[in-house]
Amino acid sequence: METRASLEVDPVPAHIAIIMDGNGRWAEERHLPRLAGHKAGVDSVRAVVECAREIGIRYLTLYAFSTENWQRPRSEVTGLMGLLRTYLEAELRTMLKNDIRLFCIGQKDRLPGDVRQVLDAVMAETESCRAMTLNLALSYGGRNEMIRAVRKMAERCVSGEIRPDDIDEELVAAHLDTAGQPDPDLLIRTGGERRLSNFLLWQVSYAELYFTETKWPDFRKEQLLEAVAEYGRRQRRFGKTGAQLDGEA
């Protein structure tokens, strides 16, 4: 594995989130079944996870399956679930070797039982890994996540554990699926579309957005490094002026 220094990436985002889009269209352009695109996309997942680990990314969140994706043809959903199970089984040893913790955000209880069983096992096996956290967003939707967070806080208010005045940004964040993790610094979307598609709506409020025409099966190490390089060329002001930031330097 190459070292972070050899890749000359600076600054490195602490957290990258990726909307992996374009698998189906990639396959259709090649007159292949849509599932062939998803299979090719698994190779991109491996390459991107490896590269992220190499350059020192601490958190990587991949939008693997949305709440809306359940509406796709049953055959495609079944194929996707099979690919997910196979990926998890195949990558456990690599995750342990590279000190990568697997975590799931979303409605895990909606996943098929066999997939959930493997997912739980891999998360348990990698729980003590610390070099990088790989979040898989599965049956995930940003609005659904916020609704679930609001319900949890409402229940605590009703029980008297907290008061409505106690609710602030920190408390909301603590009730989201990503509680305890930093918000993404960089959001990447492949496949040419330029929208969030219900992904991490709270967490990406201040993320740098990077859109590329490259479809996910063609997005590999080189493309990730270019996105990170573009991130490094941007000035993140968080409401301040450029002059203020220069004065703080």
Coordinates of C-alpha atoms in Angstrom, one line a residue:
M1 CA 0.0 0.0 0.0
E2 CA 1.3 3.4 -0.9
T3 CA 1.9 5.9 1.9
R4 CA -0.1 9.0 2.3
A5 CA 3.1 11.1 1.8
S6 CA 3.8 9.4 -1.6
L7 CA 0.4 10.5 -2.8
E8 CA 1.1 14.2 -2.0
V9 CA -2.5 15.0 -1.0
D10 CA -2.9 18.1 1.2
P11 CA -5.2 19.0 2.8
V12 CA -7.0 15.8 3.4
P13 CA -10.7 15.9 4.2
A14 CA -11.6 14.2 7.4
H15 CA -14.8 12.9 5.9
I16 CA -15.8 12.3 2.3
A17 CA -19.3 11.3 1.3
I18 CA -20.1 9.9 -2.2
I19 CA -23.3 9.5 -4.1
M20 CA -22.4 6.6 -6.4
D21 CA -24.4 7.3 -9.5
G22 CA -24.4 6.0 -13.0
N23 CA -24.1 2.2 -12.7
G24 CA -27.3 1.5 -14.7
R25 CA -26.5 4.0 -17.5
W26 CA -22.9 2.7 -17.7
A27 CA -24.3 -0.7 -18.4
E28 CA -27.0 0.5 -20.8
E29 CA -24.4 2.3 -22.9
R30 CA -22.6 -1.0 -23.3
H31 CA -25.9 -2.9 -24.1
L32 CA -25.5 -4.9 -20.8
P33 CA -28.0 -5.7 -18.1
R34 CA -28.2 -3.0 -15.4
L35 CA -26.9 -5.4 -12.8
A36 CA -23.6 -5.6 -14.8
G37 CA -23.1 -1.9 -14.1
H38 CA -23.7 -2.5 -10.4
K39 CA -21.2 -5.4 -10.4
A40 CA -18.6 -3.1 -12.1
G41 CA -19.5 -0.5 -9.4
V42 CA -18.4 -2.9 -6.7
D43 CA -14.8 -2.8 -8.1
S44 CA -15.0 1.0 -7.8
V45 CA -16.0 0.7 -4.2
R46 CA -12.9 -1.4 -3.5
A47 CA -10.6 1.0 -5.3
V48 CA -12.1 4.1 -3.6
V49 CA -12.0 2.6 -0.1
E50 CA -8.4 1.5 -0.6
C51 CA -7.4 4.9 -1.9
A52 CA -9.3 6.7 0.9
R53 CA -7.4 4.6 3.5
E54 CA -4.1 5.3 1.8
I55 CA -4.4 9.1 1.9
G56 CA -5.7 9.3 5.5
I57 CA -9.4 9.8 5.1
R58 CA -10.9 9.1 8.6
Y59 CA -14.5 8.7 7.5
L60 CA -15.9 7.6 4.1
T61 CA -19.7 7.4 3.6
L62 CA -21.1 5.7 0.5
Y63 CA -24.7 6.1 -0.6
A64 CA -25.2 2.4 -1.4
F65 CA -29.0 2.0 -1.4
S66 CA -31.6 4.7 -0.8
T67 CA -35.1 4.5 0.6
E68 CA -36.3 5.4 -2.9
N69 CA -34.4 2.5 -4.4
W70 CA -36.9 0.0 -3.0
Q71 CA -39.2 1.2 -5.9
R72 CA -36.9 -0.3 -8.5
P73 CA -37.8 -3.6 -10.3
R74 CA -37.7 -6.5 -7.8
S75 CA -35.1 -8.3 -9.9
E76 CA -32.7 -5.4 -9.6
V77 CA -33.3 -5.0 -5.9
T78 CA -32.7 -8.7 -5.4
G79 CA -29.5 -8.5 -7.4
L80 CA -28.3 -5.4 -5.5
M81 CA -28.9 -7.2 -2.2
G82 CA -26.9 -10.2 -3.4
L83 CA -24.0 -8.0 -4.5
L84 CA -24.0 -6.3 -1.1
R85 CA -23.9 -9.6 0.8
T86 CA -21.1 -10.9 -1.4
Y87 CA -19.1 -7.7 -1.0
L88 CA -19.4 -7.8 2.8
E89 CA -18.3 -11.4 2.9
A90 CA -15.4 -10.9 0.6
E91 CA -14.1 -7.7 2.2
L92 CA -14.0 -8.6 5.9
R93 CA -10.4 -9.8 5.8
T94 CA -9.3 -6.7 3.9
M95 CA -11.1 -4.4 6.4
L96 CA -9.4 -6.0 9.3
K97 CA -6.0 -5.9 7.7
N98 CA -6.4 -2.2 6.9
D99 CA -8.0 -1.3 10.3
I100 CA -11.3 -0.2 8.7
R101 CA -14.4 -0.1 10.8
L102 CA -17.7 -0.8 9.0
F103 CA -20.8 1.1 10.1
C104 CA -24.3 1.3 8.7
I105 CA -26.6 4.3 8.5
G106 CA -30.2 4.1 7.4
Q107 CA -33.1 1.7 8.1
K108 CA -31.1 -1.5 8.5
D109 CA -34.2 -3.4 9.7
R110 CA -35.7 -3.2 6.1
L111 CA -32.8 -5.2 4.6
P112 CA -33.3 -8.9 3.9
G113 CA -32.5 -11.1 6.9
D114 CA -29.5 -12.8 5.3
V115 CA -27.9 -9.5 4.3
R116 CA -28.6 -8.0 7.7
Q117 CA -27.0 -11.0 9.4
V118 CA -23.8 -10.7 7.4
L119 CA -23.8 -6.9 7.9
D120 CA -24.1 -7.2 11.6
A121 CA -21.3 -9.8 11.7
V122 CA -18.9 -7.6 9.8
M123 CA -19.7 -4.6 11.9
A124 CA -19.1 -6.6 15.0
E125 CA -15.8 -8.0 13.7
T126 CA -14.5 -4.6 12.7
E127 CA -15.8 -2.6 15.7
S128 CA -12.4 -2.1 17.2
C129 CA -10.8 -0.9 14.0
R130 CA -9.7 2.7 14.2
A131 CA -7.8 3.9 11.1
M132 CA -11.0 4.6 9.0
T133 CA -14.7 4.3 9.4
L134 CA -16.6 3.1 6.3
N135 CA -20.3 4.1 6.5
L136 CA -22.6 2.3 4.2
A137 CA -25.9 4.2 3.7
L138 CA -28.4 1.4 3.3
S139 CA -32.1 1.9 2.9
Y140 CA -31.1 5.5 3.8
G141 CA -33.0 8.8 3.2
G142 CA -32.0 12.1 4.7
R143 CA -35.6 13.2 5.4
N144 CA -36.4 9.8 7.0
E145 CA -33.3 10.2 9.2
M146 CA -34.4 13.6 10.4
I147 CA -37.9 12.3 11.1
R148 CA -36.5 9.5 13.2
A149 CA -34.3 12.0 15.1
V150 CA -37.2 14.3 15.8
R151 CA -39.3 11.4 17.1
K152 CA -36.5 10.4 19.5
M153 CA -36.2 13.9 20.8
A154 CA -40.0 14.2 21.1
E155 CA -40.1 11.0 23.2
R156 CA -37.4 12.4 25.5
C157 CA -39.4 15.6 25.9
V158 CA -42.5 13.8 26.7
S159 CA -40.7 11.6 29.3
G160 CA -39.2 14.8 30.9
E161 CA -35.7 13.8 30.1
I162 CA -35.1 17.0 28.1
R163 CA -37.0 20.3 27.6
P164 CA -37.8 21.8 24.2
D165 CA -35.4 24.6 25.0
D166 CA -32.6 22.0 25.3
I167 CA -32.9 21.2 21.5
D168 CA -30.0 22.8 19.6
E169 CA -27.8 21.8 16.7
E170 CA -25.6 19.6 18.9
L171 CA -28.5 17.7 20.3
V172 CA -30.0 17.2 16.9
A173 CA -26.7 15.9 15.5
A174 CA -26.5 13.5 18.5
H175 CA -29.7 11.8 17.4
L176 CA -28.8 11.4 13.7
D177 CA -27.4 8.1 12.3
T178 CA -23.9 9.7 12.1
A179 CA -23.8 10.7 15.8
G180 CA -20.3 11.1 17.0
Q181 CA -18.8 11.5 13.5
P182 CA -17.7 14.8 11.9
D183 CA -19.8 16.2 9.1
P184 CA -18.5 15.5 5.6
D185 CA -16.0 18.0 4.3
L186 CA -16.5 16.9 0.7
L187 CA -19.5 15.5 -1.1
I188 CA -18.8 13.8 -4.4
R189 CA -21.5 12.8 -6.9
T190 CA -20.7 10.8 -10.0
G191 CA -22.7 10.3 -13.1
G192 CA -23.3 13.9 -14.2
E193 CA -26.4 14.7 -12.0
R194 CA -26.2 17.8 -9.8
R195 CA -28.5 17.2 -6.8
L196 CA -28.3 15.8 -3.3
S197 CA -31.0 13.1 -3.8
N198 CA -32.0 13.0 -0.1
F199 CA -28.5 12.3 1.1
L200 CA -27.1 13.5 4.4
L201 CA -29.3 16.7 4.2
W202 CA -28.3 17.9 7.7
Q203 CA -24.7 16.8 7.6
V204 CA -23.6 18.3 4.2
S205 CA -24.7 21.9 5.1
Y206 CA -21.1 23.1 4.8
A207 CA -19.6 20.4 2.6
E208 CA -17.8 21.3 -0.6
L209 CA -19.8 19.8 -3.5
Y210 CA -18.0 18.1 -6.3
F211 CA -19.9 16.8 -9.4
T212 CA -18.3 14.8 -12.1
E213 CA -19.6 13.4 -15.4
T214 CA -17.7 10.2 -14.7
K215 CA -20.1 7.3 -14.0
W216 CA -19.4 5.3 -10.9
P217 CA -18.0 2.2 -12.6
D218 CA -15.2 4.4 -14.1
F219 CA -14.5 6.3 -10.9
R220 CA -11.4 4.9 -9.3
K221 CA -8.2 6.1 -7.5
E222 CA -7.3 8.8 -10.1
Q223 CA -10.7 10.3 -10.0
L224 CA -10.9 10.4 -6.2
L225 CA -7.5 12.1 -6.0
E226 CA -8.6 14.7 -8.5
A227 CA -11.7 15.4 -6.4
V228 CA -9.6 15.7 -3.2
A229 CA -7.2 18.0 -5.1
E230 CA -10.1 20.2 -6.1
Y231 CA -11.2 20.3 -2.5
G232 CA -7.8 21.5 -1.5
R233 CA -8.0 24.4 -4.0
R234 CA -11.1 25.8 -2.4
Q235 CA -11.3 28.2 0.5
R236 CA -13.8 27.1 3.1
R237 CA -15.1 30.3 4.8
F238 CA -18.0 29.1 7.0
G239 CA -19.7 32.5 6.8
K240 CA -16.5 34.5 7.2
T241 CA -14.7 36.7 4.6
G242 CA -11.5 35.6 2.9
A243 CA -9.7 38.5 4.6
Q244 CA -10.8 37.2 8.0
L245 CA -9.4 33.8 7.3
D246 CA -6.2 35.2 6.0
G247 CA -5.8 37.1 9.3
E248 CA -6.3 33.9 11.3
A249 CA -3.6 32.1 9.3

